[in-house]
Structures are given as structure tokens and as C-alpha cells.
Amino acid sequence: MKQSKISRRSFLLGLGAVSAAAVLTACGGSSSASTAASGSAASGSSVVYRTLDQIKESGTINIGVFSDKNPFGYVDENGEYQGYDVYFARRLGEDLGVEINFVSTEAANRIEYLQTGKADVILANFTVTPERAEEVDFALPYMNVALGVISPDSNVITTLDNWNADDQMIVISGTTAETYLTKEYPDIPLQKYDSYATAKNALENGNGVAWANDNTEVIAFAKQNPGYTVGIPSLGSQDTIAPAVSQGNTTVLDWLNEEIKALGEENFFHKDYEETLVDTYGLDYEDELVVEGGVTGGADAASSEAASSEAASSEAAASEVASSAAAQ
């Protein structure tokens, strides 16, 4: 979730500035013969990535997904990856003409996996925030999200005000829930876990009075596990989920953006929802959660389109500066 108020215009212009810096830096480096590490987002940085051409040449794309977050990313009884993000990932591989190597990731290592080249793209319920955008590049969104809080029916938590100092809130390390609560509710003791599975077990074992996570995930948990209620279905600001790539990897980022726009024309993400999420959420949540073509709906659509135009102008200016630098 967003931890500071920032306009969409400022956020996207900031992204353009970061991309410009990344391109300028890359111009001064030498290319590697290896397809595993082809670029760097900052001078002296260990951030590496493969370009789109290198991915195509290798015949395989490495996509980071969750393996324990049903219905978004999980491994079924046959050992196959399934879920909303996985369905999207498979379409990316199909349209790119390459095989997919699914890389199981946790919330806390999503950025690390991009920066170290373990994943070319992360599709793991990755909420877009300005802070994360300082470390990775986000493509257009494909889902809406907020925070939610789930607790046992025996003690349903409906507010975070007047919190009992002896009670602990369960969170997953590296998630927006951890960041939001640390900033907005510093007096709430947090019990941190590394994975969805361990946080789930902690809630079931009564290690904490409640669990804060993406509302899509806690709503799904409550529907699949009788005895629990999402007493706070929306906490903090409304945000979006988007694919992420290593900072400066413009070839893959640009392809993803064009792909998301093209998929929106065929209502792909509504189909994805109906194939993977409808059994959990029903049809009532579909239009609320799904983002088609990278444009958020309602009143935000016009401003989003304008902001995207500004970002494109900023990126064009960055490319022009980079070209000049390369010529020198």
C-alpha cells in the first residue's frame, strides 16, 4: 500500500527519471557474452537482467510466482503451478514464444530475485508503491488491491484504534501490510513471518489476534477456512498489482506494457478471473478487482491515461538524452 501521499503524475514522472538514469548508466558499460547478466541499473550495482532478445534466444523466461497463495499462485496436487498470476504468466510465455521456468518466490525476496537475475519478471501479487519503484520497474497494472485484516470469529477485529498493547498482529515480511502498519500504527506489535504458509499457521495456532495482508488474500482465506472473518475488508489506500522487472530493463518492460494493452482488448484478465478466481470470490468482485489494458476504471481512468501520456513523454526524453550520451 502507499505509505505517503503522492500524485500519480509525480510518481510516473519519477519513474521516468529513474529509467533515464538507468539508461545513461548502461551506456557506459560493456556488454557481456553471457545471457544471464546483461545490464546494470546503477554504476557499481549488482542488479542484472536479460534483455528481451536474450530471453527469446535462450527459449526460456524465468517468472517469479508464489507457490503457496491459492488462488493467485500455488502448486496443486499434481505438482503443477496454478492461479491467477500463473494463468497470466502462461499467456506471456505463449505470446513470447518461449518456455516458462516458474521460480517460487516469497514476498520478502521478490525484489532480490529481480536484482540478482533469478527472475526476469515477477508476477507474485506485487503491489505497486513509490518505494518499490525505486528498486524495480513496474509495468501496467492488471489488478486492484487494498489491505485487509482477518481474525477468528471468536474475536473479530473491526478497527485498529485503541489496540491492546499485549496483542500481536501477524504480517508477512516484505509486504505492504508490514510497511503500512509500521508507519501508520507503530504501537501495534508485529509478529513477522517469511511466507504465506507460516503466517496462515500462525493465525490458526493463535499466535496473533489477527492477520493483516492484501484484502484479496485474506478474503480468499476466510472463504476457504470456516471460523474466520475479514473484520476490516479495506485498510489504507486502494492500490494496484503489476508485473515487475529489473530496473532499467526497458526491452522487457516495453514488451509487457504492449502485451497488457493487447490482452485488454480481448478482456483477457476477466477470463483469467473467471478461470481462476470466480470459485473463491464469485462474480460480484470481478469488476472491482480486474484491471483490463492497464487502465484503472471509474473516475481514475481519464487521469490514468493522462498520467501514462506524461510518463511516455518523460521516457521519450530520457531515450533522447541516452542516445546523445551513447553517441559521445
PDB file of C-alpha atoms in Angstrom, residues 70-291:
ATOM      1  CA  ASN A  70      -4.152 -20.080  -3.566  1.00  0.00           C
ATOM      2  CA  PRO A  71      -5.855 -18.814  -5.735  1.00  0.00           C
ATOM      3  CA  PHE A  72      -3.158 -16.433  -7.042  1.00  0.00           C
ATOM      4  CA  GLY A  73      -0.102 -18.655  -7.205  1.00  0.00           C
ATOM      5  CA  TYR A  74       0.138 -22.188  -5.822  1.00  0.00           C
ATOM      6  CA  VAL A  75       1.234 -25.735  -6.617  1.00  0.00           C
ATOM      7  CA  ASP A  76      -1.631 -28.223  -6.992  1.00  0.00           C
ATOM      8  CA  GLU A  77      -1.785 -31.891  -6.014  1.00  0.00           C
ATOM      9  CA  ASN A  78      -0.119 -32.830  -9.306  1.00  0.00           C
ATOM     10  CA  GLY A  79       2.842 -30.548  -8.691  1.00  0.00           C
ATOM     11  CA  GLU A  80       1.653 -28.003 -11.296  1.00  0.00           C
ATOM     12  CA  TYR A  81       1.611 -24.252 -10.783  1.00  0.00           C
ATOM     13  CA  GLN A  82      -1.890 -22.762 -10.853  1.00  0.00           C
ATOM     14  CA  GLY A  83      -3.654 -19.483 -10.086  1.00  0.00           C
ATOM     15  CA  TYR A  84      -4.457 -16.016 -11.401  1.00  0.00           C
ATOM     16  CA  ASP A  85      -0.823 -14.903 -11.762  1.00  0.00           C
ATOM     17  CA  VAL A  86       0.201 -18.269 -13.225  1.00  0.00           C
ATOM     18  CA  TYR A  87      -2.555 -18.122 -15.851  1.00  0.00           C
ATOM     19  CA  PHE A  88      -1.219 -14.710 -16.897  1.00  0.00           C
ATOM     20  CA  ALA A  89       2.363 -15.988 -16.900  1.00  0.00           C
ATOM     21  CA  ARG A  90       1.489 -18.863 -19.229  1.00  0.00           C
ATOM     22  CA  ARG A  91      -0.042 -16.436 -21.725  1.00  0.00           C
ATOM     23  CA  LEU A  92       3.122 -14.325 -21.617  1.00  0.00           C
ATOM     24  CA  GLY A  93       5.225 -17.363 -22.450  1.00  0.00           C
ATOM     25  CA  GLU A  94       2.877 -18.365 -25.252  1.00  0.00           C
ATOM     26  CA  ASP A  95       2.870 -14.925 -26.867  1.00  0.00           C
ATOM     27  CA  LEU A  96       6.625 -14.545 -26.458  1.00  0.00           C
ATOM     28  CA  GLY A  97       7.183 -17.994 -27.961  1.00  0.00           C
ATOM     29  CA  VAL A  98       9.284 -19.362 -25.089  1.00  0.00           C
ATOM     30  CA  GLU A  99       9.012 -21.947 -22.337  1.00  0.00           C
ATOM     31  CA  ILE A 100       8.324 -20.791 -18.770  1.00  0.00           C
ATOM     32  CA  ASN A 101      10.512 -21.600 -15.807  1.00  0.00           C
ATOM     33  CA  PHE A 102       8.393 -20.827 -12.747  1.00  0.00           C
ATOM     34  CA  VAL A 103      10.558 -19.524  -9.903  1.00  0.00           C
ATOM     35  CA  SER A 104       8.953 -19.954  -6.488  1.00  0.00           C
ATOM     36  CA  THR A 105       9.297 -16.696  -4.566  1.00  0.00           C
ATOM     37  CA  GLU A 106       8.352 -15.278  -1.183  1.00  0.00           C
ATOM     38  CA  ALA A 107       7.173 -11.715  -0.565  1.00  0.00           C
ATOM     39  CA  ALA A 108      10.473 -10.692   1.017  1.00  0.00           C
ATOM     40  CA  ASN A 109      12.690 -11.792  -1.890  1.00  0.00           C
ATOM     41  CA  ARG A 110      10.736 -10.566  -4.910  1.00  0.00           C
ATOM     42  CA  ILE A 111      12.989  -7.547  -5.406  1.00  0.00           C
ATOM     43  CA  GLU A 112      16.133  -9.561  -4.690  1.00  0.00           C
ATOM     44  CA  TYR A 113      15.213 -12.167  -7.315  1.00  0.00           C
ATOM     45  CA  LEU A 114      14.967  -9.451  -9.963  1.00  0.00           C
ATOM     46  CA  GLN A 115      18.140  -7.675  -8.896  1.00  0.00           C
ATOM     47  CA  THR A 116      20.184 -10.878  -8.910  1.00  0.00           C
ATOM     48  CA  GLY A 117      18.805 -12.195 -12.196  1.00  0.00           C
ATOM     49  CA  LYS A 118      16.985 -15.183 -10.695  1.00  0.00           C
ATOM     50  CA  ALA A 119      13.762 -13.960 -12.309  1.00  0.00           C
ATOM     51  CA  ASP A 120      13.155 -11.981 -15.495  1.00  0.00           C
ATOM     52  CA  VAL A 121       9.655 -10.970 -14.412  1.00  0.00           C
ATOM     53  CA  ILE A 122       7.864 -11.104 -11.059  1.00  0.00           C
ATOM     54  CA  LEU A 123       4.138 -11.964 -11.072  1.00  0.00           C
ATOM     55  CA  ALA A 124       3.542 -12.531  -7.378  1.00  0.00           C
ATOM     56  CA  ASN A 125       0.738 -10.248  -6.200  1.00  0.00           C
ATOM     57  CA  PHE A 126       3.215  -7.372  -6.326  1.00  0.00           C
ATOM     58  CA  THR A 127       1.575  -4.153  -5.101  1.00  0.00           C
ATOM     59  CA  VAL A 128       2.895  -1.007  -6.786  1.00  0.00           C
ATOM     60  CA  THR A 129       4.361   1.552  -4.359  1.00  0.00           C
ATOM     61  CA  PRO A 130       6.704   4.521  -4.878  1.00  0.00           C
ATOM     62  CA  GLU A 131       9.218   2.923  -2.513  1.00  0.00           C
ATOM     63  CA  ARG A 132       9.379  -0.309  -4.514  1.00  0.00           C
ATOM     64  CA  ALA A 133       9.557   1.655  -7.757  1.00  0.00           C
ATOM     65  CA  GLU A 134      12.906   2.982  -6.564  1.00  0.00           C
ATOM     66  CA  GLU A 135      14.266  -0.577  -6.804  1.00  0.00           C
ATOM     67  CA  VAL A 136      12.335  -2.222  -9.653  1.00  0.00           C
ATOM     68  CA  ASP A 137      10.375  -1.109 -12.720  1.00  0.00           C
ATOM     69  CA  PHE A 138       6.643  -1.819 -12.739  1.00  0.00           C
ATOM     70  CA  ALA A 139       4.642  -2.480 -15.882  1.00  0.00           C
ATOM     71  CA  LEU A 140       0.965  -1.527 -16.287  1.00  0.00           C
ATOM     72  CA  PRO A 141      -1.400  -2.907 -13.611  1.00  0.00           C
ATOM     73  CA  TYR A 142      -3.706  -5.890 -14.015  1.00  0.00           C
ATOM     74  CA  MET A 143      -5.485  -5.967 -10.662  1.00  0.00           C
ATOM     75  CA  ASN A 144      -6.775  -3.690  -7.880  1.00  0.00           C
ATOM     76  CA  VAL A 145      -5.919  -4.313  -4.235  1.00  0.00           C
ATOM     77  CA  ALA A 146      -6.070  -2.881  -0.706  1.00  0.00           C
ATOM     78  CA  LEU A 147      -5.114  -4.204   2.716  1.00  0.00           C
ATOM     79  CA  GLY A 148      -7.455  -6.302   4.828  1.00  0.00           C
ATOM     80  CA  VAL A 149      -7.432  -7.758   8.346  1.00  0.00           C
ATOM     81  CA  ILE A 150      -8.709 -11.245   9.191  1.00  0.00           C
ATOM     82  CA  SER A 151      -9.313 -12.672  12.668  1.00  0.00           C
ATOM     83  CA  PRO A 152     -11.060 -15.629  14.355  1.00  0.00           C
ATOM     84  CA  ASP A 153     -14.842 -15.498  14.709  1.00  0.00           C
ATOM     85  CA  SER A 154     -14.357 -15.649  18.471  1.00  0.00           C
ATOM     86  CA  ASN A 155     -12.699 -12.220  18.457  1.00  0.00           C
ATOM     87  CA  VAL A 156     -13.358 -10.337  15.235  1.00  0.00           C
ATOM     88  CA  ILE A 157     -11.108  -7.292  14.830  1.00  0.00           C
ATOM     89  CA  THR A 158     -13.053  -4.451  13.193  1.00  0.00           C
ATOM     90  CA  THR A 159     -10.752  -1.497  13.985  1.00  0.00           C
ATOM     91  CA  LEU A 160      -7.099  -0.870  14.733  1.00  0.00           C
ATOM     92  CA  ASP A 161      -7.854   2.028  17.044  1.00  0.00           C
ATOM     93  CA  ASN A 162      -7.358   1.545  20.789  1.00  0.00           C
ATOM     94  CA  TRP A 163      -5.222  -1.533  20.152  1.00  0.00           C
ATOM     95  CA  ASN A 164      -4.351  -3.727  23.154  1.00  0.00           C
ATOM     96  CA  ALA A 165      -0.566  -3.484  23.543  1.00  0.00           C
ATOM     97  CA  ASP A 166      -0.417  -7.163  24.559  1.00  0.00           C
ATOM     98  CA  ASP A 167      -1.966  -8.326  21.282  1.00  0.00           C
ATOM     99  CA  GLN A 168       0.161  -9.065  18.221  1.00  0.00           C
ATOM    100  CA  MET A 169      -0.669  -8.630  14.562  1.00  0.00           C
ATOM    101  CA  ILE A 170       0.574 -11.264  12.124  1.00  0.00           C
ATOM    102  CA  VAL A 171       2.227  -9.971   8.921  1.00  0.00           C
ATOM    103  CA  ILE A 172       4.461 -11.363   6.201  1.00  0.00           C
ATOM    104  CA  SER A 173       7.885  -9.759   5.936  1.00  0.00           C
ATOM    105  CA  GLY A 174       8.358  -7.617   2.851  1.00  0.00           C
ATOM    106  CA  THR A 175       4.651  -6.969   2.282  1.00  0.00           C
ATOM    107  CA  THR A 176       2.821  -3.661   2.153  1.00  0.00           C
ATOM    108  CA  ALA A 177       0.978  -4.699   5.322  1.00  0.00           C
ATOM    109  CA  GLU A 178       4.250  -4.671   7.263  1.00  0.00           C
ATOM    110  CA  THR A 179       5.271  -1.294   5.855  1.00  0.00           C
ATOM    111  CA  TYR A 180       1.849   0.309   6.346  1.00  0.00           C
ATOM    112  CA  LEU A 181       1.398  -0.842   9.934  1.00  0.00           C
ATOM    113  CA  THR A 182       4.958   0.085  10.897  1.00  0.00           C
ATOM    114  CA  LYS A 183       4.338   3.636   9.699  1.00  0.00           C
ATOM    115  CA  GLU A 184       0.672   4.223  10.495  1.00  0.00           C
ATOM    116  CA  TYR A 185       0.295   2.088  13.646  1.00  0.00           C
ATOM    117  CA  PRO A 186       3.775   1.896  15.237  1.00  0.00           C
ATOM    118  CA  ASP A 187       2.311   0.849  18.611  1.00  0.00           C
ATOM    119  CA  ILE A 188       0.856  -2.397  17.228  1.00  0.00           C
ATOM    120  CA  PRO A 189       3.331  -5.264  17.899  1.00  0.00           C
ATOM    121  CA  LEU A 190       4.005  -7.164  14.679  1.00  0.00           C
ATOM    122  CA  GLN A 191       4.689 -10.876  14.512  1.00  0.00           C
ATOM    123  CA  LYS A 192       6.552 -11.353  11.212  1.00  0.00           C
ATOM    124  CA  TYR A 193       6.732 -14.476   9.061  1.00  0.00           C
ATOM    125  CA  ASP A 194       8.571 -15.220   5.843  1.00  0.00           C
ATOM    126  CA  SER A 195       5.812 -16.973   3.907  1.00  0.00           C
ATOM    127  CA  TYR A 196       2.079 -17.155   3.407  1.00  0.00           C
ATOM    128  CA  ALA A 197       2.034 -20.699   4.759  1.00  0.00           C
ATOM    129  CA  THR A 198       3.784 -19.836   8.031  1.00  0.00           C
ATOM    130  CA  ALA A 199       1.566 -16.772   8.549  1.00  0.00           C
ATOM    131  CA  LYS A 200      -1.513 -18.937   7.928  1.00  0.00           C
ATOM    132  CA  ASN A 201      -0.311 -21.475  10.501  1.00  0.00           C
ATOM    133  CA  ALA A 202       0.382 -18.693  12.995  1.00  0.00           C
ATOM    134  CA  LEU A 203      -3.201 -17.435  12.683  1.00  0.00           C
ATOM    135  CA  GLU A 204      -4.609 -20.946  13.028  1.00  0.00           C
ATOM    136  CA  ASN A 205      -2.427 -21.592  16.079  1.00  0.00           C
ATOM    137  CA  GLY A 206      -3.493 -18.369  17.764  1.00  0.00           C
ATOM    138  CA  ASN A 207      -0.018 -16.827  17.725  1.00  0.00           C
ATOM    139  CA  GLY A 208      -1.596 -13.460  16.975  1.00  0.00           C
ATOM    140  CA  VAL A 209      -5.072 -11.968  17.331  1.00  0.00           C
ATOM    141  CA  ALA A 210      -5.311 -11.049  13.640  1.00  0.00           C
ATOM    142  CA  TRP A 211      -3.506 -11.187  10.291  1.00  0.00           C
ATOM    143  CA  ALA A 212      -3.039  -8.172   8.003  1.00  0.00           C
ATOM    144  CA  ASN A 213      -2.381  -8.858   4.329  1.00  0.00           C
ATOM    145  CA  ASP A 214      -3.730  -7.976   0.874  1.00  0.00           C
ATOM    146  CA  ASN A 215      -7.522  -7.977   1.131  1.00  0.00           C
ATOM    147  CA  THR A 216      -7.785 -10.336  -1.843  1.00  0.00           C
ATOM    148  CA  GLU A 217      -5.765 -12.915   0.082  1.00  0.00           C
ATOM    149  CA  VAL A 218      -7.497 -12.629   3.456  1.00  0.00           C
ATOM    150  CA  ILE A 219     -10.936 -12.680   1.820  1.00  0.00           C
ATOM    151  CA  ALA A 220      -9.922 -15.859  -0.010  1.00  0.00           C
ATOM    152  CA  PHE A 221      -8.617 -17.368   3.228  1.00  0.00           C
ATOM    153  CA  ALA A 222     -11.877 -16.613   5.067  1.00  0.00           C
ATOM    154  CA  LYS A 223     -13.963 -18.174   2.302  1.00  0.00           C
ATOM    155  CA  GLN A 224     -11.818 -21.317   2.276  1.00  0.00           C
ATOM    156  CA  ASN A 225     -11.457 -21.645   6.069  1.00  0.00           C
ATOM    157  CA  PRO A 226     -14.635 -21.506   8.193  1.00  0.00           C
ATOM    158  CA  GLY A 227     -14.192 -19.832  11.571  1.00  0.00           C
ATOM    159  CA  TYR A 228     -12.529 -16.644  10.348  1.00  0.00           C
ATOM    160  CA  THR A 229     -13.914 -13.219   9.393  1.00  0.00           C
ATOM    161  CA  VAL A 230     -12.421 -10.308   7.482  1.00  0.00           C
ATOM    162  CA  GLY A 231     -13.447  -7.647  10.001  1.00  0.00           C
ATOM    163  CA  ILE A 232     -11.549  -4.923   8.101  1.00  0.00           C
ATOM    164  CA  PRO A 233     -12.005  -5.531   4.350  1.00  0.00           C
ATOM    165  CA  SER A 234     -10.219  -2.352   3.237  1.00  0.00           C
ATOM    166  CA  LEU A 235      -7.402  -0.650   5.121  1.00  0.00           C
ATOM    167  CA  GLY A 236      -5.356   2.265   3.821  1.00  0.00           C
ATOM    168  CA  SER A 237      -5.387   3.340   0.188  1.00  0.00           C
ATOM    169  CA  GLN A 238      -6.541   1.494  -2.903  1.00  0.00           C
ATOM    170  CA  ASP A 239      -3.596   0.314  -4.980  1.00  0.00           C
ATOM    171  CA  THR A 240      -2.767  -1.928  -7.929  1.00  0.00           C
ATOM    172  CA  ILE A 241      -0.936  -5.166  -8.682  1.00  0.00           C
ATOM    173  CA  ALA A 242       1.508  -5.137 -11.603  1.00  0.00           C
ATOM    174  CA  PRO A 243       4.345  -7.159 -13.134  1.00  0.00           C
ATOM    175  CA  ALA A 244       7.852  -6.034 -12.185  1.00  0.00           C
ATOM    176  CA  VAL A 245      11.211  -6.260 -13.939  1.00  0.00           C
ATOM    177  CA  SER A 246      14.754  -5.281 -13.030  1.00  0.00           C
ATOM    178  CA  GLN A 247      15.244  -1.544 -13.047  1.00  0.00           C
ATOM    179  CA  GLY A 248      16.463  -0.389 -16.438  1.00  0.00           C
ATOM    180  CA  ASN A 249      15.281  -3.472 -18.336  1.00  0.00           C
ATOM    181  CA  THR A 250      13.334  -1.373 -20.825  1.00  0.00           C
ATOM    182  CA  THR A 251      13.063  -4.020 -23.555  1.00  0.00           C
ATOM    183  CA  VAL A 252      11.124  -6.420 -21.338  1.00  0.00           C
ATOM    184  CA  LEU A 253       9.167  -3.592 -19.679  1.00  0.00           C
ATOM    185  CA  ASP A 254       8.054  -2.120 -23.005  1.00  0.00           C
ATOM    186  CA  TRP A 255       7.011  -5.549 -24.304  1.00  0.00           C
ATOM    187  CA  LEU A 256       4.988  -6.228 -21.132  1.00  0.00           C
ATOM    188  CA  ASN A 257       3.165  -2.905 -21.415  1.00  0.00           C
ATOM    189  CA  GLU A 258       2.222  -3.530 -25.038  1.00  0.00           C
ATOM    190  CA  GLU A 259       1.173  -7.086 -24.167  1.00  0.00           C
ATOM    191  CA  ILE A 260      -1.076  -5.926 -21.329  1.00  0.00           C
ATOM    192  CA  LYS A 261      -2.721  -3.364 -23.612  1.00  0.00           C
ATOM    193  CA  ALA A 262      -3.305  -6.011 -26.295  1.00  0.00           C
ATOM    194  CA  LEU A 263      -4.695  -8.503 -23.782  1.00  0.00           C
ATOM    195  CA  GLY A 264      -7.088  -5.836 -22.540  1.00  0.00           C
ATOM    196  CA  GLU A 265      -8.671  -5.649 -25.993  1.00  0.00           C
ATOM    197  CA  GLU A 266      -9.780  -9.273 -25.641  1.00  0.00           C
ATOM    198  CA  ASN A 267     -10.808  -8.928 -21.953  1.00  0.00           C
ATOM    199  CA  PHE A 268      -8.128 -11.454 -21.060  1.00  0.00           C
ATOM    200  CA  PHE A 269      -7.973 -10.619 -17.354  1.00  0.00           C
ATOM    201  CA  HIS A 270     -11.723 -11.068 -16.929  1.00  0.00           C
ATOM    202  CA  LYS A 271     -11.305 -14.509 -18.469  1.00  0.00           C
ATOM    203  CA  ASP A 272      -8.365 -15.142 -16.145  1.00  0.00           C
ATOM    204  CA  TYR A 273     -10.576 -14.182 -13.183  1.00  0.00           C
ATOM    205  CA  GLU A 274     -13.363 -16.460 -14.329  1.00  0.00           C
ATOM    206  CA  GLU A 275     -10.956 -19.375 -14.786  1.00  0.00           C
ATOM    207  CA  THR A 276      -9.047 -18.989 -11.507  1.00  0.00           C
ATOM    208  CA  LEU A 277     -10.796 -16.692  -9.009  1.00  0.00           C
ATOM    209  CA  VAL A 278     -14.538 -16.993  -9.516  1.00  0.00           C
ATOM    210  CA  ASP A 279     -14.821 -20.093  -7.305  1.00  0.00           C
ATOM    211  CA  THR A 280     -13.275 -18.096  -4.467  1.00  0.00           C
ATOM    212  CA  TYR A 281     -14.827 -14.651  -4.886  1.00  0.00           C
ATOM    213  CA  GLY A 282     -17.864 -15.182  -7.086  1.00  0.00           C
ATOM    214  CA  LEU A 283     -18.858 -12.771  -9.847  1.00  0.00           C
ATOM    215  CA  ASP A 284     -19.612  -9.850  -7.520  1.00  0.00           C
ATOM    216  CA  TYR A 285     -15.931  -8.964  -7.080  1.00  0.00           C
ATOM    217  CA  GLU A 286     -14.916  -9.356 -10.740  1.00  0.00           C
ATOM    218  CA  ASP A 287     -15.228  -5.787 -11.986  1.00  0.00           C
ATOM    219  CA  GLU A 288     -13.922  -4.429  -8.705  1.00  0.00           C
ATOM    220  CA  LEU A 289     -10.708  -6.466  -8.796  1.00  0.00           C
ATOM    221  CA  VAL A 290      -9.887  -6.828 -12.504  1.00  0.00           C
ATOM    222  CA  VAL A 291      -7.935  -4.190 -14.419  1.00  0.00           C
TER     223      VAL A 291
END
